[in-house]
Short mmCIF file of C-alpha atoms in Angstrom, two decimals:
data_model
loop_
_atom_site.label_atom_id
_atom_site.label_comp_id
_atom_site.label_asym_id
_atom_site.label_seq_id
_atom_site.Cartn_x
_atom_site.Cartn_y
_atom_site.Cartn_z
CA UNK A 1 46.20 11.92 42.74
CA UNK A 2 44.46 9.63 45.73
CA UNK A 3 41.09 8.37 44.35
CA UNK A 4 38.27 10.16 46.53
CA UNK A 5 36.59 5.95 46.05
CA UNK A 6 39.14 3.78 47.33
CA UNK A 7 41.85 6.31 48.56
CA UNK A 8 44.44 4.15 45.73
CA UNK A 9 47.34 6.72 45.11
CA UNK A 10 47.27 7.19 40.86
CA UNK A 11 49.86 9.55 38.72
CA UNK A 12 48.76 12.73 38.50
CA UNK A 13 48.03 12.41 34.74
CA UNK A 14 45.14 9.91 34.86
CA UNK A 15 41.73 10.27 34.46
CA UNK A 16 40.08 7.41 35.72
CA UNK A 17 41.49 5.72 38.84
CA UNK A 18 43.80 2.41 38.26
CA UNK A 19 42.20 0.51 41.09
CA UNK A 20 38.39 0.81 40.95
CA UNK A 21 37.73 2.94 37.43
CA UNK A 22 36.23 6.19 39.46
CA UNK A 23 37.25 9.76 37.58
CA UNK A 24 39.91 11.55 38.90
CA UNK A 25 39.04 15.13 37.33
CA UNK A 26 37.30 17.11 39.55
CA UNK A 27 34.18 19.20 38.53
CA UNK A 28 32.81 22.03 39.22
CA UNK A 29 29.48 21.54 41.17
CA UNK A 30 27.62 24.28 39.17
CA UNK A 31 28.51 23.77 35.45
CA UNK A 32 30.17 20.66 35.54
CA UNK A 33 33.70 21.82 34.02
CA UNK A 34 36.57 20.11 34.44
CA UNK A 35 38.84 22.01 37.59
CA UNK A 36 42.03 22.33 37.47
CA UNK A 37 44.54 20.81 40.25
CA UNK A 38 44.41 23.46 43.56
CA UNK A 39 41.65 25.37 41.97
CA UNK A 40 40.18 27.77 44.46
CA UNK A 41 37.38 29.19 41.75
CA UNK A 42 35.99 27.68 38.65
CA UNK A 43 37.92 28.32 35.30
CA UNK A 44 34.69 28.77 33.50
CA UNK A 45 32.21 30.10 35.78
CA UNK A 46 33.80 31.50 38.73
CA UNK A 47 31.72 29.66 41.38
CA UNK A 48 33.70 29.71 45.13
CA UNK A 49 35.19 25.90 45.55
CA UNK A 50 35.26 26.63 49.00
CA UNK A 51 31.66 25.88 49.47
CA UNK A 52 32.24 22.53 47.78
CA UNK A 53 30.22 19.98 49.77
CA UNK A 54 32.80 16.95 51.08
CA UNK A 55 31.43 13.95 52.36
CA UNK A 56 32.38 14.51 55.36
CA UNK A 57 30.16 18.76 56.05
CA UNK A 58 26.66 18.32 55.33
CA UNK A 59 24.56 19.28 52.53
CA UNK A 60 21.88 21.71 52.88
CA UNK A 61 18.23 20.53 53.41
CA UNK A 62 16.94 20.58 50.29
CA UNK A 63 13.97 22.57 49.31
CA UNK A 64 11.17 20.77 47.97
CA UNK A 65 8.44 22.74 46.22
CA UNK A 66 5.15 23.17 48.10
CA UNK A 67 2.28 21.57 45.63
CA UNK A 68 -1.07 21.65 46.25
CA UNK A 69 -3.35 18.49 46.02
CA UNK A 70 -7.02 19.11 44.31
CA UNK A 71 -9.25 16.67 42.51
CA UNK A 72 -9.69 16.28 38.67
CA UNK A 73 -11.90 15.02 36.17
CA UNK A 74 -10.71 13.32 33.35
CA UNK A 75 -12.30 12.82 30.30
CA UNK A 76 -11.21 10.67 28.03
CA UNK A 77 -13.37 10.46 24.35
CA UNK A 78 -12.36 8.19 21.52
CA UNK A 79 -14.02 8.44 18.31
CA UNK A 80 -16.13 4.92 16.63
CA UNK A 81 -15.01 3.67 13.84
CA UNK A 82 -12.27 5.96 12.95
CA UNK A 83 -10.29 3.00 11.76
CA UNK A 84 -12.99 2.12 8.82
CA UNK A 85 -13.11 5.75 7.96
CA UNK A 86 -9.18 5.35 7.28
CA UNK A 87 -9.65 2.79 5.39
CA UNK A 88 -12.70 4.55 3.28
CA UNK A 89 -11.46 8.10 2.74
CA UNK A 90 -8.58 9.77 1.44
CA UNK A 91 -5.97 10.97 3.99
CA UNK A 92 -6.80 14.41 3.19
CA UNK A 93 -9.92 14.20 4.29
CA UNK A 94 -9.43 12.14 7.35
CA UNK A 95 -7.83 14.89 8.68
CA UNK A 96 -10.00 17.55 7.34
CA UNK A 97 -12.58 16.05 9.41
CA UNK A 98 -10.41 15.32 12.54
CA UNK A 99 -9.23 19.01 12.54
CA UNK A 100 -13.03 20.02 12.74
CA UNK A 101 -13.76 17.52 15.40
CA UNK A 102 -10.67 18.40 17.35
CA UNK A 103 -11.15 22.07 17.11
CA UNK A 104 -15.07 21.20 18.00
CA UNK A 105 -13.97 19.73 20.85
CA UNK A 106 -12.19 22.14 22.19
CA UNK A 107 -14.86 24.47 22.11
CA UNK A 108 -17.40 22.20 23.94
CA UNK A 109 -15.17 21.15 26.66
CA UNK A 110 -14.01 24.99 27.04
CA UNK A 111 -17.12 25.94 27.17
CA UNK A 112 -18.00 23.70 30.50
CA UNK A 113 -14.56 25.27 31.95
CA UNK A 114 -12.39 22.52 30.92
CA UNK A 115 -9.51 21.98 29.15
CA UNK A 116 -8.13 19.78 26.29
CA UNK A 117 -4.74 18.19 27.51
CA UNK A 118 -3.93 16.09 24.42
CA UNK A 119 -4.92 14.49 20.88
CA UNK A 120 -3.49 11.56 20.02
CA UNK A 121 -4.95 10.02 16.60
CA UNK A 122 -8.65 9.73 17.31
CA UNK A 123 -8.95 10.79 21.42
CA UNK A 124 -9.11 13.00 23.17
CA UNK A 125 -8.11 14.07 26.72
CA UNK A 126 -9.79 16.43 28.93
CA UNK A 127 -9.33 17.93 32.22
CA UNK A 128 -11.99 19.69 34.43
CA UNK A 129 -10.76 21.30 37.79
CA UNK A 130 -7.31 22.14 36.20
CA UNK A 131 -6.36 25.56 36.46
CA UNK A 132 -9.29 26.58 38.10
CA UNK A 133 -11.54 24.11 39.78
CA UNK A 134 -14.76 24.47 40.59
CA UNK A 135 -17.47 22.06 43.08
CA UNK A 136 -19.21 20.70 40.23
CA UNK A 137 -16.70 19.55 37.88
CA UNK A 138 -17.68 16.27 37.35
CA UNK A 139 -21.01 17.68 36.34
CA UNK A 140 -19.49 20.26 33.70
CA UNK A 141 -17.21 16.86 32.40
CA UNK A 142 -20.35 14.79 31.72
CA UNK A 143 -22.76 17.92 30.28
CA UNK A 144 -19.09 17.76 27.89
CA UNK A 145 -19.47 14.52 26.91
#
């Protein structure tokens, strides 16, 4: 089998070419099985191997996905002096009280027509103008605050 790297000429049975270390076994280009030797179609999938892209046709263009560019607030909150509370109250109640602040939170910045991204610990991330925007987010994220 002639190494599609260096062109080096390797028995059949190999893998991995003797020359430069590139694989030998071809693979299908939509789920990655091993093909056999002369394949026309894949063993597992069935996908056409004549529409295999060689180096030497041209891929398609690729598509990229449109996206659409539009401003955001963030607001980012972190609660004082969670660190002493740790330290003073049980771990029960630490998060007894975080689970009412968090699920306060969420209300408030919902409220202005935000959303809450992520909690992590003792902040708090939220986004105004994500799904929906609207001209005065930036207001609605401070009045959240």
């Amino acid at each position: 089998m002639k190494c599609p790297k260096c062109q080096h000429e390797n028995p059949e049975a190999r893998k991995f070419c003797n020359k430069c270390g590139t694989p030998l076994v071809e693979k299908c280009p939509s789920c990655r099985a091993e093909l056999d030797p002369g394949s026309e179609f894949c063993g597992e999938c069935g996908h056409d191997l004549s529409k295999l892209v060689t180096p030497t046709s041209k891929a398609p263009p690729a598509t990229v996905p449109e996206g659409e560019r539009r401003q955001a607030t963030v607001l980012f909150s972190d609660l004082s002096g969670y660190t002493a509370m740790n330290e003073r109250l049980d771990p029960e109640e630490v998060q007894g009280l975080m689970r009412r602040l968090k699920d306060r939170a969420v209300e408030i910045v919902e409220s202005h027509g935000g959303i809450v991204s992520q909690f992590v610990g003792d902040e708090v991330l939220a986004l105004f103008g994500i799904p929906t925007a609207h001209e005065d987010d930036p207001v609605r994220a401070v009045r959240a605050a």
